[in-house]
PDB file of C-alpha atoms and ligand atoms in Angstrom:
ATOM      1  CA  MET A 222     -16.173 -13.836  -4.802  1.00  0.00           C
ATOM      2  CA  PHE A 223     -15.374 -10.791  -2.585  1.00  0.00           C
ATOM      3  CA  LYS A 224     -18.338 -10.367  -0.212  1.00  0.00           C
ATOM      4  CA  GLY A 225     -17.468 -10.635   3.475  1.00  0.00           C
ATOM      5  CA  LYS A 226     -13.743 -11.317   2.922  1.00  0.00           C
ATOM      6  CA  ASP A 227     -11.022 -10.108   5.288  1.00  0.00           C
ATOM      7  CA  VAL A 228      -8.001  -8.511   3.620  1.00  0.00           C
ATOM      8  CA  ILE A 229      -4.912  -9.406   5.643  1.00  0.00           C
ATOM      9  CA  ASP A 230      -2.468  -9.518   2.704  1.00  0.00           C
ATOM     10  CA  VAL A 231      -2.631  -9.536  -1.098  1.00  0.00           C
ATOM     11  CA  ASP A 232      -2.532 -13.349  -1.280  1.00  0.00           C
ATOM     12  CA  CYS A 233      -6.195 -13.458  -0.241  1.00  0.00           C
ATOM     13  CA  PHE A 234      -6.923 -12.605  -3.917  1.00  0.00           C
ATOM     14  CA  ASN A 235      -5.984 -14.496  -7.081  1.00  0.00           C
ATOM     15  CA  ARG A 236      -4.871 -12.849 -10.328  1.00  0.00           C
ATOM     16  CA  GLU A 237      -8.370 -12.691 -11.795  1.00  0.00           C
ATOM     17  CA  GLU A 238      -9.782 -11.116  -8.616  1.00  0.00           C
ATOM     18  CA  MET A 239      -6.969  -8.564  -8.536  1.00  0.00           C
ATOM     19  CA  LEU A 240      -7.667  -7.513 -12.129  1.00  0.00           C
ATOM     20  CA  HIS A 241     -11.374  -7.239 -11.235  1.00  0.00           C
ATOM     21  CA  ILE A 242     -10.461  -4.843  -8.380  1.00  0.00           C
ATOM     22  CA  PHE A 243      -8.394  -2.759 -10.868  1.00  0.00           C
ATOM     23  CA  GLN A 244     -11.259  -2.590 -13.375  1.00  0.00           C
ATOM     24  CA  THR A 245     -13.682  -1.580 -10.597  1.00  0.00           C
ATOM     25  CA  ALA A 246     -11.237   1.100  -9.401  1.00  0.00           C
ATOM     26  CA  LYS A 247     -10.964   2.468 -12.935  1.00  0.00           C
ATOM     27  CA  ASN A 248     -14.746   2.956 -12.999  1.00  0.00           C
ATOM     28  CA  PHE A 249     -14.744   4.514  -9.519  1.00  0.00           C
ATOM     29  CA  LYS A 250     -11.926   6.947 -10.329  1.00  0.00           C
ATOM     30  CA  GLU A 251     -14.327   8.977 -12.468  1.00  0.00           C
ATOM     31  CA  ILE A 252     -16.472   9.745  -9.395  1.00  0.00           C
ATOM     32  CA  LEU A 253     -13.488  11.563  -7.858  1.00  0.00           C
ATOM     33  CA  THR A 254     -13.554  14.108 -10.708  1.00  0.00           C
ATOM     34  CA  ARG A 255     -17.267  14.972 -10.321  1.00  0.00           C
ATOM     35  CA  PRO A 256     -18.402  18.277  -8.749  1.00  0.00           C
ATOM     36  CA  ILE A 257     -20.360  16.231  -6.160  1.00  0.00           C
ATOM     37  CA  LYS A 258     -18.086  13.381  -5.130  1.00  0.00           C
ATOM     38  CA  LYS A 259     -20.604  11.105  -3.455  1.00  0.00           C
ATOM     39  CA  VAL A 260     -22.579   7.979  -4.345  1.00  0.00           C
ATOM     40  CA  PRO A 261     -24.916   6.017  -2.053  1.00  0.00           C
ATOM     41  CA  ALA A 262     -23.255   2.596  -2.513  1.00  0.00           C
ATOM     42  CA  LEU A 263     -22.439   1.978   1.191  1.00  0.00           C
ATOM     43  CA  ARG A 264     -25.289   3.898   2.810  1.00  0.00           C
ATOM     44  CA  GLY A 265     -26.073   2.425   6.237  1.00  0.00           C
ATOM     45  CA  LYS A 266     -22.732   0.563   6.562  1.00  0.00           C
ATOM     46  CA  ARG A 267     -20.575   1.352   9.614  1.00  0.00           C
ATOM     47  CA  ILE A 268     -16.804   1.393   9.149  1.00  0.00           C
ATOM     48  CA  CYS A 269     -14.358   2.040  11.992  1.00  0.00           C
ATOM     49  CA  ASN A 270     -10.811   3.191  11.174  1.00  0.00           C
ATOM     50  CA  LEU A 271      -8.517   1.947  13.947  1.00  0.00           C
ATOM     51  CA  PHE A 272      -5.146   3.666  13.633  1.00  0.00           C
ATOM     52  CA  PHE A 273      -2.641   2.726  16.351  1.00  0.00           C
ATOM     53  CA  GLU A 274       0.333   4.067  14.335  1.00  0.00           C
ATOM     54  CA  PRO A 275       0.805   7.376  12.469  1.00  0.00           C
ATOM     55  CA  SER A 276      -0.459   7.592   8.891  1.00  0.00           C
ATOM     56  CA  THR A 277      -1.359  10.338   6.429  1.00  0.00           C
ATOM     57  CA  ARG A 278      -2.026   8.679   3.047  1.00  0.00           C
ATOM     58  CA  THR A 279      -3.658   5.430   4.173  1.00  0.00           C
ATOM     59  CA  ARG A 280      -5.815   6.888   6.951  1.00  0.00           C
ATOM     60  CA  ILE A 281      -7.116   9.859   4.964  1.00  0.00           C
ATOM     61  CA  SER A 282      -7.612   7.951   1.702  1.00  0.00           C
ATOM     62  CA  PHE A 283      -9.643   5.270   3.487  1.00  0.00           C
ATOM     63  CA  GLU A 284     -11.752   7.979   5.125  1.00  0.00           C
ATOM     64  CA  ILE A 285     -12.303   9.785   1.795  1.00  0.00           C
ATOM     65  CA  ALA A 286     -13.121   6.484   0.034  1.00  0.00           C
ATOM     66  CA  GLU A 287     -15.621   5.540   2.777  1.00  0.00           C
ATOM     67  CA  LYS A 288     -17.298   8.970   2.781  1.00  0.00           C
ATOM     68  CA  THR A 289     -17.458   9.106  -1.048  1.00  0.00           C
ATOM     69  CA  LEU A 290     -19.381   5.821  -0.893  1.00  0.00           C
ATOM     70  CA  SER A 291     -21.685   7.267   1.870  1.00  0.00           C
ATOM     71  CA  ALA A 292     -20.609   4.833   4.630  1.00  0.00           C
ATOM     72  CA  ASP A 293     -20.938   5.956   8.261  1.00  0.00           C
ATOM     73  CA  VAL A 294     -17.339   6.483   9.362  1.00  0.00           C
ATOM     74  CA  THR A 295     -15.895   6.375  12.879  1.00  0.00           C
ATOM     75  CA  ASN A 296     -12.241   7.247  13.442  1.00  0.00           C
ATOM     76  CA  PHE A 297     -10.767   5.602  16.544  1.00  0.00           C
ATOM     77  CA  SER A 298      -7.716   7.316  17.984  1.00  0.00           C
ATOM     78  CA  ALA A 299      -5.726   5.166  20.415  1.00  0.00           C
ATOM     79  CA  SER A 300      -4.232   8.210  22.162  1.00  0.00           C
ATOM     80  CA  THR A 301      -7.640   9.636  23.182  1.00  0.00           C
ATOM     81  CA  SER A 302      -9.356   6.311  23.926  1.00  0.00           C
ATOM     82  CA  SER A 303      -9.897   4.307  27.126  1.00  0.00           C
ATOM     83  CA  LEU A 304      -6.788   2.287  26.207  1.00  0.00           C
ATOM     84  CA  LYS A 305      -5.081   5.127  28.095  1.00  0.00           C
ATOM     85  CA  LYS A 306      -7.047   4.078  31.221  1.00  0.00           C
ATOM     86  CA  GLY A 307      -5.835   0.496  30.926  1.00  0.00           C
ATOM     87  CA  GLU A 308      -8.624  -1.016  28.818  1.00  0.00           C
ATOM     88  CA  SER A 309      -7.320  -3.976  26.810  1.00  0.00           C
ATOM     89  CA  PHE A 310      -7.287  -4.325  23.001  1.00  0.00           C
ATOM     90  CA  LYS A 311      -9.828  -7.158  23.320  1.00  0.00           C
ATOM     91  CA  ASP A 312     -12.261  -5.115  25.450  1.00  0.00           C
ATOM     92  CA  THR A 313     -11.849  -2.128  23.121  1.00  0.00           C
ATOM     93  CA  ILE A 314     -12.898  -4.258  20.133  1.00  0.00           C
ATOM     94  CA  LEU A 315     -15.775  -5.912  22.047  1.00  0.00           C
ATOM     95  CA  THR A 316     -17.005  -2.414  23.017  1.00  0.00           C
ATOM     96  CA  LEU A 317     -16.832  -1.088  19.439  1.00  0.00           C
ATOM     97  CA  SER A 318     -18.459  -4.232  18.036  1.00  0.00           C
ATOM     98  CA  ALA A 319     -21.380  -3.818  20.475  1.00  0.00           C
ATOM     99  CA  MET A 320     -22.105  -0.565  18.606  1.00  0.00           C
ATOM    100  CA  GLY A 321     -22.694  -2.418  15.342  1.00  0.00           C
ATOM    101  CA  ILE A 322     -19.465  -1.933  13.363  1.00  0.00           C
ATOM    102  CA  ASP A 323     -19.590  -3.755   9.989  1.00  0.00           C
ATOM    103  CA  MET A 324     -15.922  -3.344   9.034  1.00  0.00           C
ATOM    104  CA  TYR A 325     -12.631  -2.409  10.708  1.00  0.00           C
ATOM    105  CA  VAL A 326      -9.658  -0.863   8.941  1.00  0.00           C
ATOM    106  CA  ILE A 327      -6.615  -1.352  11.175  1.00  0.00           C
ATOM    107  CA  ARG A 328      -3.064   0.099  11.145  1.00  0.00           C
ATOM    108  CA  HIS A 329      -0.784  -1.183  13.920  1.00  0.00           C
ATOM    109  CA  SER A 330       2.951  -1.316  14.625  1.00  0.00           C
ATOM    110  CA  GLU A 331       2.737  -5.010  15.615  1.00  0.00           C
ATOM    111  CA  PRO A 332       2.736  -7.656  12.856  1.00  0.00           C
ATOM    112  CA  GLY A 333      -0.348  -9.856  13.280  1.00  0.00           C
ATOM    113  CA  ALA A 334      -2.581  -7.194  14.891  1.00  0.00           C
ATOM    114  CA  PRO A 335      -5.298  -7.565  12.159  1.00  0.00           C
ATOM    115  CA  LEU A 336      -5.519 -11.321  12.836  1.00  0.00           C
ATOM    116  CA  MET A 337      -5.675 -10.637  16.578  1.00  0.00           C
ATOM    117  CA  LEU A 338      -8.559  -8.218  15.885  1.00  0.00           C
ATOM    118  CA  LYS A 339     -10.317 -10.928  13.871  1.00  0.00           C
ATOM    119  CA  ARG A 340     -10.389 -13.158  16.985  1.00  0.00           C
ATOM    120  CA  TYR A 341     -12.730 -10.669  18.699  1.00  0.00           C
ATOM    121  CA  THR A 342     -15.121  -9.653  15.935  1.00  0.00           C
ATOM    122  CA  ASN A 343     -17.350 -11.019  13.183  1.00  0.00           C
ATOM    123  CA  ALA A 344     -16.978  -7.745  11.260  1.00  0.00           C
ATOM    124  CA  MET A 345     -14.769  -7.635   8.151  1.00  0.00           C
ATOM    125  CA  VAL A 346     -11.149  -6.603   8.727  1.00  0.00           C
ATOM    126  CA  ILE A 347      -8.839  -4.754   6.322  1.00  0.00           C
ATOM    127  CA  ASN A 348      -5.142  -4.581   7.173  1.00  0.00           C
ATOM    128  CA  ALA A 349      -3.958  -0.986   6.623  1.00  0.00           C
ATOM    129  CA  GLY A 350      -0.356  -1.915   7.524  1.00  0.00           C
ATOM    130  CA  ASP A 351       0.891  -4.113  10.405  1.00  0.00           C
ATOM    131  CA  GLY A 352       4.500  -3.660  11.468  1.00  0.00           C
ATOM    132  CA  ILE A 353       6.900  -5.010   8.844  1.00  0.00           C
ATOM    133  CA  HIS A 354       4.419  -7.748   7.827  1.00  0.00           C
ATOM    134  CA  ALA A 355       2.034  -6.508   5.120  1.00  0.00           C
ATOM    135  CA  HIS A 356       0.312  -3.505   3.537  1.00  0.00           C
ATOM    136  CA  PRO A 357      -2.150  -5.025   1.050  1.00  0.00           C
ATOM    137  CA  THR A 358      -4.032  -1.872   0.051  1.00  0.00           C
ATOM    138  CA  GLN A 359      -0.736  -0.121  -0.771  1.00  0.00           C
ATOM    139  CA  ALA A 360       0.127  -3.079  -3.022  1.00  0.00           C
ATOM    140  CA  ILE A 361      -3.302  -2.863  -4.680  1.00  0.00           C
ATOM    141  CA  LEU A 362      -2.873   0.854  -5.426  1.00  0.00           C
ATOM    142  CA  ASP A 363       0.704   0.285  -6.643  1.00  0.00           C
ATOM    143  CA  GLY A 364      -0.407  -2.609  -8.854  1.00  0.00           C
ATOM    144  CA  TYR A 365      -3.277  -0.487 -10.194  1.00  0.00           C
ATOM    145  CA  THR A 366      -0.928   2.427 -10.985  1.00  0.00           C
ATOM    146  CA  ILE A 367       1.363   0.143 -13.006  1.00  0.00           C
ATOM    147  CA  TRP A 368      -1.655  -1.521 -14.707  1.00  0.00           C
ATOM    148  CA  GLU A 369      -2.940   1.909 -15.722  1.00  0.00           C
ATOM    149  CA  LYS A 370       0.449   3.042 -17.093  1.00  0.00           C
ATOM    150  CA  LYS A 371       1.891  -0.159 -18.564  1.00  0.00           C
ATOM    151  CA  LYS A 372      -1.169  -2.404 -19.216  1.00  0.00           C
ATOM    152  CA  ASN A 373       0.825  -5.634 -19.462  1.00  0.00           C
ATOM    153  CA  PHE A 374       2.759  -7.007 -16.467  1.00  0.00           C
ATOM    154  CA  GLU A 375       4.328 -10.010 -18.228  1.00  0.00           C
ATOM    155  CA  SER A 376       6.945  -8.020 -20.141  1.00  0.00           C
ATOM    156  CA  ILE A 377       7.997  -5.473 -17.517  1.00  0.00           C
ATOM    157  CA  LYS A 378      10.897  -5.128 -15.095  1.00  0.00           C
ATOM    158  CA  ILE A 379      10.225  -3.498 -11.717  1.00  0.00           C
ATOM    159  CA  ALA A 380      13.207  -2.340  -9.617  1.00  0.00           C
ATOM    160  CA  ILE A 381      12.576  -1.829  -5.878  1.00  0.00           C
ATOM    161  CA  ILE A 382      15.407   0.042  -4.151  1.00  0.00           C
ATOM    162  CA  GLY A 383      15.671   0.957  -0.460  1.00  0.00           C
ATOM    163  CA  ASP A 384      15.093  -0.435   3.010  1.00  0.00           C
ATOM    164  CA  ILE A 385      13.499  -3.731   1.945  1.00  0.00           C
ATOM    165  CA  SER A 386      13.955  -5.564   5.257  1.00  0.00           C
ATOM    166  CA  HIS A 387      11.764  -3.159   7.295  1.00  0.00           C
ATOM    167  CA  SER A 388       9.206  -2.596   4.531  1.00  0.00           C
ATOM    168  CA  ARG A 389       5.719  -4.115   4.690  1.00  0.00           C
ATOM    169  CA  VAL A 390       5.112  -2.369   1.346  1.00  0.00           C
ATOM    170  CA  ALA A 391       7.976  -4.304  -0.274  1.00  0.00           C
ATOM    171  CA  ARG A 392       6.648  -7.621   1.083  1.00  0.00           C
ATOM    172  CA  SER A 393       3.114  -7.031  -0.239  1.00  0.00           C
ATOM    173  CA  ASP A 394       4.268  -5.363  -3.485  1.00  0.00           C
ATOM    174  CA  ILE A 395       6.606  -8.243  -4.362  1.00  0.00           C
ATOM    175  CA  LYS A 396       3.721 -10.743  -3.927  1.00  0.00           C
ATOM    176  CA  MET A 397       1.465  -8.517  -6.035  1.00  0.00           C
ATOM    177  CA  PHE A 398       3.953  -7.924  -8.868  1.00  0.00           C
ATOM    178  CA  ARG A 399       4.918 -11.618  -9.064  1.00  0.00           C
ATOM    179  CA  LEU A 400       1.221 -12.645  -9.019  1.00  0.00           C
ATOM    180  CA  LEU A 401       0.685 -10.408 -12.048  1.00  0.00           C
ATOM    181  CA  GLY A 402       3.768 -11.770 -13.845  1.00  0.00           C
ATOM    182  CA  ALA A 403       6.317  -8.924 -13.648  1.00  0.00           C
ATOM    183  CA  LYS A 404      10.062  -9.465 -13.212  1.00  0.00           C
ATOM    184  CA  VAL A 405      11.117  -7.946  -9.867  1.00  0.00           C
ATOM    185  CA  VAL A 406      14.654  -6.824  -8.982  1.00  0.00           C
ATOM    186  CA  ILE A 407      15.357  -5.633  -5.440  1.00  0.00           C
ATOM    187  CA  CYS A 408      18.391  -3.611  -4.435  1.00  0.00           C
ATOM    188  CA  ALA A 409      19.675  -2.660  -0.964  1.00  0.00           C
ATOM    189  CA  PRO A 410      22.754  -3.037   1.237  1.00  0.00           C
ATOM    190  CA  TYR A 411      22.949  -6.614   2.609  1.00  0.00           C
ATOM    191  CA  THR A 412      21.958  -5.292   6.047  1.00  0.00           C
ATOM    192  CA  LEU A 413      18.660  -3.980   4.647  1.00  0.00           C
ATOM    193  CA  LEU A 414      17.624  -7.177   2.838  1.00  0.00           C
ATOM    194  CA  PRO A 415      15.188  -9.617   4.516  1.00  0.00           C
ATOM    195  CA  MET A 416      16.813 -12.702   6.091  1.00  0.00           C
ATOM    196  CA  ALA A 417      14.801 -15.248   4.055  1.00  0.00           C
ATOM    197  CA  ILE A 418      15.521 -13.481   0.771  1.00  0.00           C
ATOM    198  CA  ASP A 419      15.640 -16.784  -1.160  1.00  0.00           C
ATOM    199  CA  ASN A 420      11.891 -17.250  -0.520  1.00  0.00           C
ATOM    200  CA  TYR A 421      10.979 -14.034  -2.328  1.00  0.00           C
ATOM    201  CA  ASP A 422      11.112 -15.110  -6.009  1.00  0.00           C
ATOM    202  CA  VAL A 423      12.999 -11.949  -7.022  1.00  0.00           C
ATOM    203  CA  ILE A 424      16.422 -11.075  -8.431  1.00  0.00           C
ATOM    204  CA  VAL A 425      18.734  -9.437  -5.888  1.00  0.00           C
ATOM    205  CA  SER A 426      21.122  -6.759  -7.097  1.00  0.00           C
ATOM    206  CA  ARG A 427      23.786  -4.945  -5.062  1.00  0.00           C
ATOM    207  CA  LYS A 428      24.093  -2.060  -7.534  1.00  0.00           C
ATOM    208  CA  PRO A 429      21.279   0.446  -8.213  1.00  0.00           C
ATOM    209  CA  GLU A 430      22.663   0.991 -11.745  1.00  0.00           C
ATOM    210  CA  GLU A 431      22.185  -2.708 -12.500  1.00  0.00           C
ATOM    211  CA  ALA A 432      18.690  -2.758 -10.941  1.00  0.00           C
ATOM    212  CA  ILE A 433      17.533   0.349 -12.826  1.00  0.00           C
ATOM    213  CA  GLU A 434      19.033  -0.585 -16.221  1.00  0.00           C
ATOM    214  CA  ASN A 435      16.160  -1.140 -18.711  1.00  0.00           C
ATOM    215  CA  ALA A 436      13.584  -1.077 -15.910  1.00  0.00           C
ATOM    216  CA  ASP A 437      10.009   0.007 -16.685  1.00  0.00           C
ATOM    217  CA  VAL A 438       9.201   0.913 -13.080  1.00  0.00           C
ATOM    218  CA  ILE A 439      11.584   2.171 -10.387  1.00  0.00           C
ATOM    219  CA  MET A 440      10.256   2.201  -6.843  1.00  0.00           C
ATOM    220  CA  GLY A 441      12.093   3.910  -4.002  1.00  0.00           C
ATOM    221  CA  LEU A 442      11.478   2.868  -0.403  1.00  0.00           C
ATOM    222  CA  ARG A 443      11.866   4.991   2.697  1.00  0.00           C
ATOM    223  CA  MET A 444      14.740   4.449   5.092  1.00  0.00           C
ATOM    224  CA  GLN A 445      12.679   3.318   8.116  1.00  0.00           C
ATOM    225  CA  LEU A 446      14.912   4.668  10.874  1.00  0.00           C
ATOM    226  CA  GLU A 447      12.163   4.185  13.482  1.00  0.00           C
ATOM    227  CA  ARG A 448      12.254   0.386  12.934  1.00  0.00           C
ATOM    228  CA  GLN A 449      16.039   0.009  12.604  1.00  0.00           C
ATOM    229  CA  THR A 450      18.659  -0.857  15.166  1.00  0.00           C
ATOM    230  CA  SER A 451      21.830   1.194  14.742  1.00  0.00           C
ATOM    231  CA  GLY A 452      24.797   0.264  12.551  1.00  0.00           C
ATOM    232  CA  LEU A 453      22.974  -1.027   9.447  1.00  0.00           C
ATOM    233  CA  PHE A 454      24.766   1.485   7.160  1.00  0.00           C
ATOM    234  CA  PRO A 455      27.436   4.166   7.768  1.00  0.00           C
ATOM    235  CA  SER A 456      25.369   7.365   7.277  1.00  0.00           C
ATOM    236  CA  LEU A 457      22.375   8.703   5.336  1.00  0.00           C
ATOM    237  CA  ARG A 458      24.760  10.724   3.151  1.00  0.00           C
ATOM    238  CA  GLU A 459      26.745   7.639   2.143  1.00  0.00           C
ATOM    239  CA  TYR A 460      23.554   5.623   1.647  1.00  0.00           C
ATOM    240  CA  ASN A 461      22.316   8.315  -0.767  1.00  0.00           C
ATOM    241  CA  GLU A 462      25.629   8.329  -2.644  1.00  0.00           C
ATOM    242  CA  ILE A 463      25.699   4.554  -3.165  1.00  0.00           C
ATOM    243  CA  PHE A 464      22.006   3.536  -3.316  1.00  0.00           C
ATOM    244  CA  GLY A 465      20.063   6.786  -3.859  1.00  0.00           C
ATOM    245  CA  ILE A 466      17.848   7.093  -6.961  1.00  0.00           C
ATOM    246  CA  THR A 467      19.275  10.045  -8.898  1.00  0.00           C
ATOM    247  CA  GLN A 468      18.580  11.737 -12.222  1.00  0.00           C
ATOM    248  CA  ALA A 469      21.744  10.161 -13.679  1.00  0.00           C
ATOM    249  CA  ARG A 470      20.684   6.682 -12.559  1.00  0.00           C
ATOM    250  CA  MET A 471      17.134   7.209 -13.890  1.00  0.00           C
ATOM    251  CA  LYS A 472      18.675   7.716 -17.382  1.00  0.00           C
ATOM    252  CA  LEU A 473      19.589   3.997 -17.343  1.00  0.00           C
ATOM    253  CA  ALA A 474      15.904   3.025 -17.225  1.00  0.00           C
ATOM    254  CA  LYS A 475      13.640   2.636 -20.270  1.00  0.00           C
ATOM    255  CA  PRO A 476      12.754   6.039 -21.837  1.00  0.00           C
ATOM    256  CA  ASP A 477       9.112   5.698 -20.699  1.00  0.00           C
ATOM    257  CA  ALA A 478       9.955   4.415 -17.206  1.00  0.00           C
ATOM    258  CA  ILE A 479       7.973   5.674 -14.219  1.00  0.00           C
ATOM    259  CA  LEU A 480       9.222   6.499 -10.715  1.00  0.00           C
ATOM    260  CA  MET A 481       7.098   5.333  -7.773  1.00  0.00           C
ATOM    261  CA  HIS A 482       7.330   5.658  -3.984  1.00  0.00           C
ATOM    262  CA  PRO A 483       4.677   4.635  -1.415  1.00  0.00           C
ATOM    263  CA  GLY A 484       5.491   7.664   0.741  1.00  0.00           C
ATOM    264  CA  PRO A 485       6.291   9.297   2.980  1.00  0.00           C
ATOM    265  CA  ILE A 486       9.456  10.231   1.069  1.00  0.00           C
ATOM    266  CA  ASN A 487      12.763  11.352   2.546  1.00  0.00           C
ATOM    267  CA  ARG A 488      14.023  13.758  -0.108  1.00  0.00           C
ATOM    268  CA  GLY A 489      17.794  13.518  -0.499  1.00  0.00           C
ATOM    269  CA  VAL A 490      17.989  10.067   1.123  1.00  0.00           C
ATOM    270  CA  GLU A 491      16.375   7.270  -0.933  1.00  0.00           C
ATOM    271  CA  LEU A 492      15.800   9.623  -3.873  1.00  0.00           C
ATOM    272  CA  ASP A 493      17.013  13.043  -4.933  1.00  0.00           C
ATOM    273  CA  SER A 494      14.529  15.823  -4.299  1.00  0.00           C
ATOM    274  CA  ASN A 495      14.298  16.984  -7.938  1.00  0.00           C
ATOM    275  CA  ILE A 496      13.287  13.577  -9.312  1.00  0.00           C
ATOM    276  CA  ALA A 497      10.355  13.256  -6.902  1.00  0.00           C
ATOM    277  CA  ASP A 498       8.775  16.135  -8.862  1.00  0.00           C
ATOM    278  CA  ALA A 499       9.969  15.078 -12.347  1.00  0.00           C
ATOM    279  CA  ALA A 500       7.540  14.320 -15.194  1.00  0.00           C
ATOM    280  CA  TYR A 501       8.230  10.581 -14.835  1.00  0.00           C
ATOM    281  CA  SER A 502       7.281  10.602 -11.137  1.00  0.00           C
ATOM    282  CA  VAL A 503       3.802   9.140 -10.535  1.00  0.00           C
ATOM    283  CA  ILE A 504       3.954   9.601  -6.748  1.00  0.00           C
ATOM    284  CA  PRO A 505       0.948  12.022  -6.624  1.00  0.00           C
ATOM    285  CA  GLU A 506      -1.042   9.685  -8.931  1.00  0.00           C
ATOM    286  CA  GLN A 507      -0.354   6.805  -6.534  1.00  0.00           C
ATOM    287  CA  VAL A 508      -2.118   8.841  -3.830  1.00  0.00           C
ATOM    288  CA  THR A 509      -5.174   9.528  -6.047  1.00  0.00           C
ATOM    289  CA  ASN A 510      -5.262   5.861  -7.044  1.00  0.00           C
ATOM    290  CA  GLY A 511      -5.180   4.985  -3.340  1.00  0.00           C
ATOM    291  CA  VAL A 512      -8.648   6.525  -2.976  1.00  0.00           C
ATOM    292  CA  ALA A 513     -10.073   4.857  -6.126  1.00  0.00           C
ATOM    293  CA  THR A 514      -8.690   1.394  -5.297  1.00  0.00           C
ATOM    294  CA  ARG A 515      -9.866   1.578  -1.676  1.00  0.00           C
ATOM    295  CA  MET A 516     -13.329   2.597  -2.904  1.00  0.00           C
ATOM    296  CA  ALA A 517     -13.314  -0.428  -5.221  1.00  0.00           C
ATOM    297  CA  LEU A 518     -12.205  -2.779  -2.462  1.00  0.00           C
ATOM    298  CA  LEU A 519     -14.783  -1.521   0.056  1.00  0.00           C
ATOM    299  CA  TYR A 520     -17.546  -1.705  -2.543  1.00  0.00           C
ATOM    300  CA  LEU A 521     -16.705  -5.282  -3.550  1.00  0.00           C
ATOM    301  CA  LEU A 522     -16.271  -6.511   0.042  1.00  0.00           C
ATOM    302  CA  PHE A 523     -19.733  -5.200   0.895  1.00  0.00           C
ATOM    303  CA  GLY A 524     -21.161  -7.205  -2.016  1.00  0.00           C
ATOM    304  CA  GLY A 525     -21.199  -4.637  -4.832  1.00  0.00           C
ATOM    305  CA  VAL A 526     -21.154  -6.069  -8.325  1.00  0.00           C
ATOM    306  CA  GLN A 527     -21.756  -3.449 -11.034  1.00  0.00           C
ATOM    307  CA  VAL A 528     -20.230   0.038 -11.028  1.00  0.00           C
ATOM    308  CA  GLU A 529     -20.698   1.413 -14.511  1.00  0.00           C
ATOM    309  CA  ASN A 530     -22.735   4.652 -14.573  1.00  0.00           C
ATOM    310  CA  ILE A 531     -23.099   4.708 -10.776  1.00  0.00           C
ATOM    311  CA  ASP A 532     -25.072   7.763  -9.493  1.00  0.00           C
TER     312      ASP A 532
HETATM  313  N1   CP B 721       2.207   4.636   2.219  1.00  0.00           N
HETATM  314  C1   CP B 721       1.713   4.755   3.456  1.00  0.00           C
HETATM  315  O1   CP B 721       1.297   3.769   4.087  1.00  0.00           O
HETATM  316  O2   CP B 721       1.749   6.027   3.958  1.00  0.00           O
HETATM  317  P1   CP B 721       1.128   6.466   5.355  1.00  0.00           P
HETATM  318  O3   CP B 721       1.995   5.880   6.436  1.00  0.00           O
HETATM  319  O4   CP B 721       1.162   7.986   5.337  1.00  0.00           O
HETATM  320  O5   CP B 721      -0.264   5.919   5.450  1.00  0.00           O
END
C-alpha cells in the first residue's frame, strides 16, 4: 500500500491510507518521550535531505525522524556543493545516486522540482515543499494534529486566514482537510487569493470575523513577502488591522477551538503575538507532530507494517 511510493502531494494517498499514517504516527509519538529515542526500523537505509531553500522545522524534523529510526542520513547543502562550480541539478542527482541513496527529501523554491528529481533517480522522493505548489508532509502533520484534538473531521469548520495565493501549505492543507471531510473557509484580501479559487472546493470569506465565527480550527498563514510582487496590500499594519487573528476575533470561534500556524510566524502581522502563546495555540504541538508523522511516513514507505511495542 505504501512501500516504494513517492510523495509529491497529499493526493497520492486516499482517506484510508491517510488515517493509517495518523494511527502509525500516534504509535511512533511515544518513542519521542523515551529516555533513549532510537529504534532500529530503518537501519541500513540511506536518506539524503536536499534543501535548496531555507527551512528550520521541515529540515530538522526530517533529520530527527530519520535518525530516530536509525537511517543513515546525508544532508546536502546547495551552497557548499559543486553546484557552485557549475554542476547541473541532473549531474548532482546522478552523482548522489551513484553512492546508493534509497530516498531523497527535497525542498526547492521551484514548483515541480521533486518531479524533475524523479526523472534522474529510482530512489523514493518526498516533497518537503516546492515553491507555491505543495507541502504534503506539512499537511499530514496538520491533519494529524486536528485528528488528535478533534477526532472527527466531518462535523468541523476550519478557517484558513492569510496569504493563501503564495502558500503551498494552504494548497496541500485544503486537499487534506477536504479529503477527510471538514468544511474549509478561506479568508484573505482578493489580491492574496489564488486565481483559480473556484477549483478549490472551499468557502471564500472576505471578513475574518465571518471565517472565525463558530470555527473549530483557526489557521494563520505567513505573509510571504519573499514571493510577492509589490502592491498586493497597503501595509503590514493595515493588513494586521483588517485580517490579523486577534484575541477579540478568537472569541468568535467555538469555546474549544484551536489556533494553528505552519510557521515560521510573523508576530503582529498575521496573528497577534500574545495569541501565539495562548492556551488554545497548538503551534508547538504541530512541530512535535511533524517529527512523529514524518517517522510514520518514512517507516511505511520503506515497507514497515506493525509499530506497536517497537523496541
Ligand atoms: N512549515 C515549514 O515548512 O517551516 P520551515 O520552512 O521552517 O520548514
